[in-house]
XYZ file of N, CA and C in Angstrom:
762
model
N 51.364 -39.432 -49.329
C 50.206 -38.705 -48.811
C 48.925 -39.428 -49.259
N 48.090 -40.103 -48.403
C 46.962 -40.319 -48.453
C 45.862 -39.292 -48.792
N 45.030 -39.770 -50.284
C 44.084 -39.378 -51.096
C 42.706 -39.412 -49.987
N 42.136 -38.639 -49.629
C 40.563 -38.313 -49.215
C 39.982 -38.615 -50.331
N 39.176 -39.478 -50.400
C 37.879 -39.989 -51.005
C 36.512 -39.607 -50.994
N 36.262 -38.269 -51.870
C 35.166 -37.959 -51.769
C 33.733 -38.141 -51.020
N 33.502 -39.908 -51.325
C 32.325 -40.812 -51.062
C 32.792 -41.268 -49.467
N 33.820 -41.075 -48.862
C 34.025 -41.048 -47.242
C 33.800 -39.921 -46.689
N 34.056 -38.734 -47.541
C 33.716 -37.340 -46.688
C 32.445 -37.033 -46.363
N 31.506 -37.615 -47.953
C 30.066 -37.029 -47.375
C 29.407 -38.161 -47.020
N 29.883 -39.318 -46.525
C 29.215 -40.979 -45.917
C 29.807 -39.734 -44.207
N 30.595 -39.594 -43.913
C 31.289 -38.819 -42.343
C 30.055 -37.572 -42.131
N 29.891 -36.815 -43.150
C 28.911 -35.541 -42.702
C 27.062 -36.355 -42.893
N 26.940 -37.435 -43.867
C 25.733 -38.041 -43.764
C 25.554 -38.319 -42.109
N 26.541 -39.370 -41.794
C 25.918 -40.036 -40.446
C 26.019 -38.355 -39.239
N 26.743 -37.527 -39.421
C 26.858 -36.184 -38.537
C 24.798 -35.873 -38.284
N 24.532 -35.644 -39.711
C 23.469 -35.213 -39.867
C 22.485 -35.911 -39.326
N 22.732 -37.180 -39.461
C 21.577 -38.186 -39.201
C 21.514 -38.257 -37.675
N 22.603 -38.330 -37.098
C 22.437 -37.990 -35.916
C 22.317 -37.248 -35.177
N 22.312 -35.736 -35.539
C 21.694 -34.666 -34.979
C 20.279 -34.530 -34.919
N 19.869 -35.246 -36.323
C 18.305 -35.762 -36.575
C 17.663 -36.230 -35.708
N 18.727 -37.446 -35.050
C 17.786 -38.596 -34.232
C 18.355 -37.858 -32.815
N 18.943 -37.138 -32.661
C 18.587 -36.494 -31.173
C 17.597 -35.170 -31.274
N 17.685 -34.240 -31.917
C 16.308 -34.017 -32.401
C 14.996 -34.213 -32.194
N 14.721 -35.553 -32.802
C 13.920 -36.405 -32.556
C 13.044 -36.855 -31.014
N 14.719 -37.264 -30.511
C 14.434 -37.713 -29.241
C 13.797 -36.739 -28.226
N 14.570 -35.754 -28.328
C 14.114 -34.498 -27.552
C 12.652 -34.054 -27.885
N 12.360 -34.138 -29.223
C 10.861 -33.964 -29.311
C 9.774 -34.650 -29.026
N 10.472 -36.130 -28.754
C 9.677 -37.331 -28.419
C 9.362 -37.292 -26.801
N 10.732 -36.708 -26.411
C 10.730 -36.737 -24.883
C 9.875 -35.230 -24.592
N 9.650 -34.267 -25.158
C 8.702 -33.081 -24.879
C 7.675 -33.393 -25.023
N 7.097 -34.003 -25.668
C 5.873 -34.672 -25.951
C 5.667 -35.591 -24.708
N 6.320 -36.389 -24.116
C 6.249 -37.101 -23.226
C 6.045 -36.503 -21.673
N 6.671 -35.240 -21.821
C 6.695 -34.979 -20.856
C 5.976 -33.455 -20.597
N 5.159 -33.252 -21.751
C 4.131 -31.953 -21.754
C 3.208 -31.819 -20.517
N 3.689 -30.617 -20.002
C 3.079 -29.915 -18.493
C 1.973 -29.002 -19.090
N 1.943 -28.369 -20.812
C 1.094 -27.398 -20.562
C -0.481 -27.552 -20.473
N -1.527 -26.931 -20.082
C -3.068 -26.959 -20.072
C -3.432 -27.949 -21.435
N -4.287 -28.954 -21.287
C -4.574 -29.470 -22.343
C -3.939 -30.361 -22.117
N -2.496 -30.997 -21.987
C -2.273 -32.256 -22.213
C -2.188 -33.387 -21.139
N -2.440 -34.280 -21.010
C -2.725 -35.404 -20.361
C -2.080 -35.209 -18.886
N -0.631 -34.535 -18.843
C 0.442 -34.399 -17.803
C -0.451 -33.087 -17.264
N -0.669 -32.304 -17.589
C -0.934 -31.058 -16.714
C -1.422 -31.085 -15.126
N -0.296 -30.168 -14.858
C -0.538 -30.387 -12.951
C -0.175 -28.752 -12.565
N -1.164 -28.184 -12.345
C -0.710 -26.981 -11.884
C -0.050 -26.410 -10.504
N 0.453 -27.540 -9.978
C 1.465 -27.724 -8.878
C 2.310 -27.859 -9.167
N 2.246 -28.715 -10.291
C 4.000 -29.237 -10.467
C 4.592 -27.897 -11.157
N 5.872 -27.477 -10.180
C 6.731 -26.658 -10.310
C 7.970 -27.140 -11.970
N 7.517 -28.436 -12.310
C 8.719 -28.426 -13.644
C 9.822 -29.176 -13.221
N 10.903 -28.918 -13.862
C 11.903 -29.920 -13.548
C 13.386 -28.554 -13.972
N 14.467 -28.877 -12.763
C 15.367 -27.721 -12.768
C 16.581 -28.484 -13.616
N 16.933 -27.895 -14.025
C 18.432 -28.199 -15.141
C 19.537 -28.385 -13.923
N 20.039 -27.411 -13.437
C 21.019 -26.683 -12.746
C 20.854 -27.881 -11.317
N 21.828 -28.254 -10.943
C 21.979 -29.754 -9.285
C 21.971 -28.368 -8.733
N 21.373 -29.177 -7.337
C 21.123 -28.527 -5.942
C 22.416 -27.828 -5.684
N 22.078 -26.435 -5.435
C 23.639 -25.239 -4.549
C 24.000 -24.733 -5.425
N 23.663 -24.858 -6.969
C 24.937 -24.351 -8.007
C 23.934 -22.878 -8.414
N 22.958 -23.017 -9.038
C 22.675 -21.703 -9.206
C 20.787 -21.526 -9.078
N 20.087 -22.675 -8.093
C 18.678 -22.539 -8.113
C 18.897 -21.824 -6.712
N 19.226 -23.062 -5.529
C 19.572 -22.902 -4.341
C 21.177 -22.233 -3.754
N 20.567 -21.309 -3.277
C 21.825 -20.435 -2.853
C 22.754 -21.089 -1.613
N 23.843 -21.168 -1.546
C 24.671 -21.416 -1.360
C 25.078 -20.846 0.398
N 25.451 -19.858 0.025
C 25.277 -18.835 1.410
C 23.918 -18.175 1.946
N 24.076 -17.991 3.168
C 22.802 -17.934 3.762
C 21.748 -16.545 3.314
N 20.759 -16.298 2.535
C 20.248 -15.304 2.123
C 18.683 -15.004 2.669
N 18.517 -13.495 3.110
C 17.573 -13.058 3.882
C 16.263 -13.417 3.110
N 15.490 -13.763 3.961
C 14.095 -14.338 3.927
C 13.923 -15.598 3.071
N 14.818 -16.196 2.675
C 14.812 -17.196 1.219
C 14.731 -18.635 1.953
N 14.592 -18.864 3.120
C 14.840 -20.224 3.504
C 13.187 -20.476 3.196
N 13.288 -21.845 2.351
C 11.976 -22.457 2.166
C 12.410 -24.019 2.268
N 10.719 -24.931 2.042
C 10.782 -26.446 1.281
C 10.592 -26.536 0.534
N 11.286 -28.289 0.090
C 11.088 -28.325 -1.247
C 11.086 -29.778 -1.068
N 9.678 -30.477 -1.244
C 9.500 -31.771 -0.855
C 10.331 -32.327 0.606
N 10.884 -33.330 1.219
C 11.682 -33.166 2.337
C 12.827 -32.659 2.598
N 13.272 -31.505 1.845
C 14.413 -30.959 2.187
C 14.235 -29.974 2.560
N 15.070 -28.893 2.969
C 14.955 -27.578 3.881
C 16.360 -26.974 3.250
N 16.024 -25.854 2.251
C 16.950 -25.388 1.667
C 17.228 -24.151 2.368
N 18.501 -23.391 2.249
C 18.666 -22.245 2.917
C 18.479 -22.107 4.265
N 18.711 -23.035 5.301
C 18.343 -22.483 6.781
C 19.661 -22.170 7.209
N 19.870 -21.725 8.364
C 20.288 -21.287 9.725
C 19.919 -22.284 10.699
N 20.765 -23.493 10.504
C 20.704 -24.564 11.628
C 20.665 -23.892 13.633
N 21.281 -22.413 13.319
C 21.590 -22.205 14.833
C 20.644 -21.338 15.134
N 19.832 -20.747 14.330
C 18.893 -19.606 14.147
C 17.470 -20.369 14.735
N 16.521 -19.903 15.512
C 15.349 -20.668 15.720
C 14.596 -20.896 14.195
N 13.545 -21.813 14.577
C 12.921 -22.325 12.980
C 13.909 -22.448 11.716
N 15.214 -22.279 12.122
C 15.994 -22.042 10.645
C 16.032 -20.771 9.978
N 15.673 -20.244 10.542
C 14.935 -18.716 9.850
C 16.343 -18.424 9.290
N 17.225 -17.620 8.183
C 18.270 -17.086 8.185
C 18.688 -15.556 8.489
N 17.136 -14.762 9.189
C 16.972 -13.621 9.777
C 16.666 -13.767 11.423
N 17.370 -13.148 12.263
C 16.543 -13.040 13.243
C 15.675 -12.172 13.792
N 14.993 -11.915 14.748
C 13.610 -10.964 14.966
C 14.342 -9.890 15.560
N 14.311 -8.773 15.761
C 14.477 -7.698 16.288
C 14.175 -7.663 17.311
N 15.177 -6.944 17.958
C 15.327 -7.370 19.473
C 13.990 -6.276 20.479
N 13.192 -7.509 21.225
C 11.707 -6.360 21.540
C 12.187 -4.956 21.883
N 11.322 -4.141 21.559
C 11.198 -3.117 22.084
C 12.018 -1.949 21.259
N 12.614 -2.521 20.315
C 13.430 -1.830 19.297
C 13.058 -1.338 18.229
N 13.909 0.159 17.669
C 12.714 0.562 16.648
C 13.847 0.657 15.227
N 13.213 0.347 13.917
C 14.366 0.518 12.841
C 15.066 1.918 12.574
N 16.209 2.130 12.332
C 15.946 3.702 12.118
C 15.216 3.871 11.006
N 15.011 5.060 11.060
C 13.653 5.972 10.176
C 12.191 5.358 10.329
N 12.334 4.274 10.822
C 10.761 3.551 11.008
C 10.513 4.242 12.222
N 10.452 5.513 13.406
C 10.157 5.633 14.507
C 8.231 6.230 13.983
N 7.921 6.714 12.893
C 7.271 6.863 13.276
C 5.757 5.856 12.891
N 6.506 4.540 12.639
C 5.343 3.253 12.337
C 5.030 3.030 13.763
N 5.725 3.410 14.654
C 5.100 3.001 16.064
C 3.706 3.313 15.970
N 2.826 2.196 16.678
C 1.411 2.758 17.253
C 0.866 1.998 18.034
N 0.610 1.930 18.951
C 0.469 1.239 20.401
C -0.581 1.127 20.834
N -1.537 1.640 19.703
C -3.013 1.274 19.973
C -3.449 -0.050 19.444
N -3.994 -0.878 19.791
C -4.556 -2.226 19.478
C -5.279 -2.173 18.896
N -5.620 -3.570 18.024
C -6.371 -3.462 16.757
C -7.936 -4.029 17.502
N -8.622 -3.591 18.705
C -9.739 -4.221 19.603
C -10.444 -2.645 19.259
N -12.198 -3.731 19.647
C -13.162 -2.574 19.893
C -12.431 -1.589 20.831
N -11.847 -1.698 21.569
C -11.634 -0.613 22.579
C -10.543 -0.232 22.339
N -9.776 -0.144 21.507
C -8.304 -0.015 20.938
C -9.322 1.308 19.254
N -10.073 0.731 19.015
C -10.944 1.663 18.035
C -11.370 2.950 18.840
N -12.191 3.143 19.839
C -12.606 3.348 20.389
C -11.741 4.822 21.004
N -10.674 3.964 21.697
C -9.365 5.387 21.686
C -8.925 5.799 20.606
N -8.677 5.475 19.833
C -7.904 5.708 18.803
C -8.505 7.376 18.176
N -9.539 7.533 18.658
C -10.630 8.643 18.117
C -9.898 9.686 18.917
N -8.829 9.662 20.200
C -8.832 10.803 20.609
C -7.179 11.431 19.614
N -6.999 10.735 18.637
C -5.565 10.971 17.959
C -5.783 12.269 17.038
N -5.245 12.969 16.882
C -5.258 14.536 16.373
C -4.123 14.326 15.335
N -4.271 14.666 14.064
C -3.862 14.388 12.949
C -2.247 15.471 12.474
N -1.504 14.792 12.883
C -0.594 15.730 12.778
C 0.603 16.253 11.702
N 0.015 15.791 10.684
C 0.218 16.244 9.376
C -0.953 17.917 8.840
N 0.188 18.805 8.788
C -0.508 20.104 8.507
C -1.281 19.951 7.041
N -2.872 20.484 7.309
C -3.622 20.492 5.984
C -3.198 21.406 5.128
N -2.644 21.546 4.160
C -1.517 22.543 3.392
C -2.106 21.667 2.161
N -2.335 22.758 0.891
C -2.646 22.366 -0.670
C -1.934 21.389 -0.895
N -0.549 21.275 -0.653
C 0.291 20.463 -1.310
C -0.171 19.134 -0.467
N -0.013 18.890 0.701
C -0.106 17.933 1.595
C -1.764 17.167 1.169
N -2.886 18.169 0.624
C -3.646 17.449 0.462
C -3.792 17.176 -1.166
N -2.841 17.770 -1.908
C -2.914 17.177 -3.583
C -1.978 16.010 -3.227
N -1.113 15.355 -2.180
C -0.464 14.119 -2.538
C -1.488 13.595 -1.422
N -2.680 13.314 -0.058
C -3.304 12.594 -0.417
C -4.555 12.209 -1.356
N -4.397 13.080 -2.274
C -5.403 12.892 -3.397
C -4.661 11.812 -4.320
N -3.275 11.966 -4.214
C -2.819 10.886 -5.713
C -2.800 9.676 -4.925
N -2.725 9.787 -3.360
C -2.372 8.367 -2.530
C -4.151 7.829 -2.854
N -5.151 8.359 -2.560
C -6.673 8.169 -2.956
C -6.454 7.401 -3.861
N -6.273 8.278 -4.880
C -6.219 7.386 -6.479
C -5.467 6.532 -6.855
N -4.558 6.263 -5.764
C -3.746 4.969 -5.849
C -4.073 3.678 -5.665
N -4.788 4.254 -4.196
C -5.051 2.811 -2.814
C -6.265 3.006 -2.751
N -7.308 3.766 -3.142
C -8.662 3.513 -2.187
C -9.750 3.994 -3.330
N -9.475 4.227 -4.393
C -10.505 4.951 -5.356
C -11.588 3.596 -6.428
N -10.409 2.636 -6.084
C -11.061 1.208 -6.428
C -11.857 0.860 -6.181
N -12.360 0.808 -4.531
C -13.355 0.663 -3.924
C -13.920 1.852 -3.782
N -13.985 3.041 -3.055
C -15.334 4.269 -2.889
C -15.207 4.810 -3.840
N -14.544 4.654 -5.304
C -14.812 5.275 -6.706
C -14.045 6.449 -6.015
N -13.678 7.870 -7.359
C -12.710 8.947 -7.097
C -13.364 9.835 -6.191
N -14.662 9.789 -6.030
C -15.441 11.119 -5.284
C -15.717 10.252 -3.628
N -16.021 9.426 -3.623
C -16.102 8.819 -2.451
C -17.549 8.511 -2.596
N -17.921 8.021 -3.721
C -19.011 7.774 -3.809
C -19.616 6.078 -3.841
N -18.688 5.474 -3.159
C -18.987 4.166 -2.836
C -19.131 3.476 -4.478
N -18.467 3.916 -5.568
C -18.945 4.145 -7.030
C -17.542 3.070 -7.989
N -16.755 2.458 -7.471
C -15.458 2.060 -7.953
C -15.409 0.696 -8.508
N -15.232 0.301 -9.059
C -15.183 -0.700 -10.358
C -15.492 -2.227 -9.308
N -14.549 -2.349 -8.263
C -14.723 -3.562 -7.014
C -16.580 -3.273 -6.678
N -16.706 -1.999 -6.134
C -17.988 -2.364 -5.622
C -18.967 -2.421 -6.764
N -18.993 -1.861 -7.659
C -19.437 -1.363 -8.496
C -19.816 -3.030 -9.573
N -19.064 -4.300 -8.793
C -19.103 -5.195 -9.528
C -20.350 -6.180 -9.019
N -20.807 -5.392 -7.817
C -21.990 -6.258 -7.460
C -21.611 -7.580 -6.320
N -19.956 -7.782 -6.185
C -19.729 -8.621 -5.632
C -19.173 -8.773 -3.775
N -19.200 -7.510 -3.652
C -19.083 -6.827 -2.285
C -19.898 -6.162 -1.770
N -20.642 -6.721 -0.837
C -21.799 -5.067 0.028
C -21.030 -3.670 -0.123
N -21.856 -2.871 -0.136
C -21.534 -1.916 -0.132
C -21.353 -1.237 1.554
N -20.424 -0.455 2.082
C -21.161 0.080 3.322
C -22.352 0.742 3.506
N -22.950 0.876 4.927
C -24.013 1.330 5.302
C -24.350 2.781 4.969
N -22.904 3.713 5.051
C -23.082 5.132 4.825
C -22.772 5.411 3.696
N -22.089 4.293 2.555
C -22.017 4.311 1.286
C -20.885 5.994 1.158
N -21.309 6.997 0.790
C -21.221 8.153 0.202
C -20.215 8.951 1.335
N -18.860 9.390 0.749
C -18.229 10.106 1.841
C -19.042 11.122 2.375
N -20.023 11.826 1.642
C -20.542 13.188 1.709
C -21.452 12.899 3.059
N -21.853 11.769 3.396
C -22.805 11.659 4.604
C -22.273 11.500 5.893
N -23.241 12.040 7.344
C -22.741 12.545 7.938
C -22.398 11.828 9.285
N -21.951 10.411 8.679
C -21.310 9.418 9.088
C -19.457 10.013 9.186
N -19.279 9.995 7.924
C -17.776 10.287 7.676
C -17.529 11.762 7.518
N -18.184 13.046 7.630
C -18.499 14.420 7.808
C -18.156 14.653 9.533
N -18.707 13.586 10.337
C -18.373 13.304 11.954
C -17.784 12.447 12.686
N -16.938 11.825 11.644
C -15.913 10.682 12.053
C -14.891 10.880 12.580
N -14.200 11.157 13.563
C -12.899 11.493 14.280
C -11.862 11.064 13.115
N -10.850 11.660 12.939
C -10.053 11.503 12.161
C -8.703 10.205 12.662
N -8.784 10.594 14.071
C -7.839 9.056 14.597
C -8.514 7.601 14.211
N -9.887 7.680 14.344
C -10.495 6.408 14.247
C -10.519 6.296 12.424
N -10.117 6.966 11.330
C -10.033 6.804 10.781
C -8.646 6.587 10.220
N -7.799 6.999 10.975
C -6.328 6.373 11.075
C -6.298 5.297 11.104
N -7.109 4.613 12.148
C -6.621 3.015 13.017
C -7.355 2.144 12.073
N -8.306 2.692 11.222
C -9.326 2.130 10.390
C -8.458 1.572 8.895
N -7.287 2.732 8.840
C -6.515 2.792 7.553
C -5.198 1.259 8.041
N -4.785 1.702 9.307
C -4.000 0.888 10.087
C -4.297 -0.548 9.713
N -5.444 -0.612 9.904
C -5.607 -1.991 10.591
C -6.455 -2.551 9.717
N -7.580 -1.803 8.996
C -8.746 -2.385 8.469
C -9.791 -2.396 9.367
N -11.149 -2.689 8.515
C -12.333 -3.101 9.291
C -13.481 -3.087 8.393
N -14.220 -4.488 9.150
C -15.286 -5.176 8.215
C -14.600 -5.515 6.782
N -14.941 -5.538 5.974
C -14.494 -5.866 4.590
C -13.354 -5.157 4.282
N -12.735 -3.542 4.635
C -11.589 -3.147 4.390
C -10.850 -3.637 4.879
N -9.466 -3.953 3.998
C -8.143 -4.213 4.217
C -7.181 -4.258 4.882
N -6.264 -4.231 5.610
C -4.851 -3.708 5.796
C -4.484 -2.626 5.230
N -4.130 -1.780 5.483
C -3.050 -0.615 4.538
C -2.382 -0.439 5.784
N -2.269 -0.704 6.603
C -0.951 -0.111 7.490
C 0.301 -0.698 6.851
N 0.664 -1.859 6.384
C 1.641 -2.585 4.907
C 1.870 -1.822 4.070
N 1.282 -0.864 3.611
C 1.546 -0.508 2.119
C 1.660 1.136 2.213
N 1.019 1.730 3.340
C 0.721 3.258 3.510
C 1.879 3.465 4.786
N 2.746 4.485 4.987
C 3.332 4.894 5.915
C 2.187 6.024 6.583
N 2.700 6.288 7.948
C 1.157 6.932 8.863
C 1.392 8.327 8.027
N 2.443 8.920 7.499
C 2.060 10.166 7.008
C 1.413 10.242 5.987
N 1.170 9.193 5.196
C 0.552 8.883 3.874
C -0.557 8.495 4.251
N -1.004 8.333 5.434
C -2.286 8.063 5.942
C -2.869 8.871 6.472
N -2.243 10.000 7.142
C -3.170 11.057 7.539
C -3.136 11.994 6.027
N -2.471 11.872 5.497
C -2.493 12.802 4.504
C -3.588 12.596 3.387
N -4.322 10.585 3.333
C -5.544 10.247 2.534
C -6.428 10.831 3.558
N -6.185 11.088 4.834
C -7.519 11.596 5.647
C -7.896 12.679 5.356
N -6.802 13.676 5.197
C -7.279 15.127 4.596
C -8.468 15.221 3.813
N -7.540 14.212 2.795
C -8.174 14.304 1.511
C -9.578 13.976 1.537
N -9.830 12.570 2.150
C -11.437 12.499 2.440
C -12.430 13.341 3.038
N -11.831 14.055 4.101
C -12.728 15.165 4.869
C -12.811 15.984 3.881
N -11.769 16.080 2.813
C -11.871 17.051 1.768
C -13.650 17.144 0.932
N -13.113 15.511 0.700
C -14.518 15.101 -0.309
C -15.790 15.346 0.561
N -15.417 14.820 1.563
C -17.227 14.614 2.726
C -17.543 16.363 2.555
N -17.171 17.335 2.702
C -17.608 18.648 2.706
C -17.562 18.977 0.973
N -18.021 18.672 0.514
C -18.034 19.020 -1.289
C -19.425 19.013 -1.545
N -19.978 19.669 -2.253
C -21.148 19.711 -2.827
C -21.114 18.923 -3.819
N -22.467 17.848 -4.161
C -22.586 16.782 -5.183
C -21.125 17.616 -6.778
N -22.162 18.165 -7.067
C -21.980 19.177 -8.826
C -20.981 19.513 -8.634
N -20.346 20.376 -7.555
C -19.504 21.354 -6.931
C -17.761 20.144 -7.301
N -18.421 19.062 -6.461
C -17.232 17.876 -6.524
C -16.386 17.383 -7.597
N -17.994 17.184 -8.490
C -17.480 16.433 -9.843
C -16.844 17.265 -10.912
N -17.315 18.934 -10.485
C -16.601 20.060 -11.610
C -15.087 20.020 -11.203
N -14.827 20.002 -9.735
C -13.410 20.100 -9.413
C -12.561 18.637 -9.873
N -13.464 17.499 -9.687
C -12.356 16.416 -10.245
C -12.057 16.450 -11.546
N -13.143 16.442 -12.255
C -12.926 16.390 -13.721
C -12.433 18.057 -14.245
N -12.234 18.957 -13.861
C -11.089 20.123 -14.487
C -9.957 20.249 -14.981
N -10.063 20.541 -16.342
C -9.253 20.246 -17.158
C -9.707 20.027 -18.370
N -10.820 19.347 -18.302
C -11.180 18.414 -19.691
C -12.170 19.828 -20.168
N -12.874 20.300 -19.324
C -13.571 21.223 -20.057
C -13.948 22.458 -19.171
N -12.492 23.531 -18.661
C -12.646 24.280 -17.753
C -14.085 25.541 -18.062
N -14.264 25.493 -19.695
C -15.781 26.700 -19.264
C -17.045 25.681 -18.289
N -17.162 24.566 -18.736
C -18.487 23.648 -18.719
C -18.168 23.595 -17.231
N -17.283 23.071 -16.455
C -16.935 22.402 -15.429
C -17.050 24.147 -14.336
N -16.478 25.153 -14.555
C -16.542 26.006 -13.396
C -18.002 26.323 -13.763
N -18.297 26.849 -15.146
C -20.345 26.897 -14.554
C -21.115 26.350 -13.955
N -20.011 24.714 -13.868
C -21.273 23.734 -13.511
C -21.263 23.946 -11.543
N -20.121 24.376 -11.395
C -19.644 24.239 -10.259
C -20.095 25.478 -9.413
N -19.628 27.100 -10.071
C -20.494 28.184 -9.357
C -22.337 27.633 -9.434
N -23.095 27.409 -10.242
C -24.056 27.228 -10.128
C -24.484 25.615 -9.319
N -23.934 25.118 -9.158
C -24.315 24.252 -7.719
C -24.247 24.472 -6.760
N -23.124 25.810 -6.427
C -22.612 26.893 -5.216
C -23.769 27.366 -4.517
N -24.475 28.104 -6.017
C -25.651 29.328 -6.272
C -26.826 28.639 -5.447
N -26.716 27.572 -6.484
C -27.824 26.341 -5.683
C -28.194 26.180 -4.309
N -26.991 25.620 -4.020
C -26.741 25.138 -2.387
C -27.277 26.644 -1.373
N -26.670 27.865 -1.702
C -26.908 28.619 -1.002
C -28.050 29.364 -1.149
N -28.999 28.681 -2.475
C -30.523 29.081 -2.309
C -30.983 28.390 -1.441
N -31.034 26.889 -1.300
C -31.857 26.059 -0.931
C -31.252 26.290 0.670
N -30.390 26.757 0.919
C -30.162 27.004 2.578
C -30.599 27.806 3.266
N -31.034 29.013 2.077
C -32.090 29.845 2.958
C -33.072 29.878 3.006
């Protein structure tokens, strides 16, 4: 039986070590070399990096997956060679509706004269407490950013100085007090002037149901408004403040 020699066992775990060292090393030499972050010489905020994983195994999918066909320098990953554009979805066949989507239909056009009709649309979501406390949370979801919580044109976006404000500014004026409620549908639909899209993000019942809510605000008395939003925090302060803006209003009307 052959004797192990101490001075061979740890000369075998020396060079182990030393060479875990010098790859180590290397790898730190090569991170350094190849530093993407802000600050160093390489930084490219295009460059997407570099993938571990070869093409098909687990970046690029394999089988054909919905909406995922993209490029990637001259290649074309994920298509549908038989599909037009490659797409790996095809379009829905015209005139077809998804189920439960029947009631995204709307067939009014996004034109001055497509606005224009749109005013004769009658809101057919019933004004019911409940129906208008959820478009109050849809308000404070999607739209309180810009006209602030009261509709006071008051919300952190405008409020930043970096957007005009609109012309009628204030829900309470009697711009949006006499606004057809369809044209404020098609308005939610579609956008206009500086507002957005929300027909994407709002279903139409969630849209007539923020309409409530605004006609809500446009008929509120200034004082009257701000006691009802803020209730809670200080129900004696807030209903005095609120009967006596009531008191107010119906002095100064006679």
């Amino acid at each position: 039986m052959k004797k192990i020699y101490p001075i061979m066992a740890i000369s075998a775990v020396s060079i182990g070590v030393l060479a875990v060292c010098y790859l180590v090393l290397r790898l730190f030499m090569y991170g350094l070399s190849h530093d993407r972050s802000p600050g160093s010489g390489n930084y490219d905020p295009n460059n997407p990096g570099y993938e571990y994983a070869p093409e098909g195994d687990m970046y690029h999918s394999i089988p054909y997956d919905a909406q995922t066909e993209y490029y990637e320098d001259d290649n074309h990953f994920n298509t549908n060679k038989f599909n037009p554009f490659g797409m790996t979805m095809r379009m829905p066949v015209e005139g077809t509706v998804a189920r439960g989507q029947a009631d995204y239909f709307y067939n009014i056009p996004n034109t001055p004269e497509g606005y224009a009709k749109s005013k004769e649309l009658v809101n057919p979501v019933p004004n019911t407490p409940e129906n208008l406390a959820e478009g109050k949370r849809l308000f404070n979801i999607y739209c309180w950013h810009c006209h602030g919580h009261l509709g006071e044109g008051d919300g952190p976006i405008m409020a930043s100085g970096k957007f005009p404000k609109p012309s009628w500014i204030t829900y309470k004026s009697d711009y949006i007090k006499t606004l057809p409620e369809g044209n404020m549908f098609h308005t939610i639909t579609y956008g206009k002037n500086l507002m957005g899209n929300h027909g994407r993000i709002l279903n139409p019942t969630q849209r007539w149901k923020i309409i409530h809510y605004i006609k809500y605000l446009s008929m509120q008395v200034g004082a009257a408004a701000t006691a009802t939003a803020t209730a809670g925090k200080d129900s004696t302060k807030t209903t005095a403040g609120a009967t006596a803006a009531v008191k107010d209003s119906a002095a100064k009307a006679k």
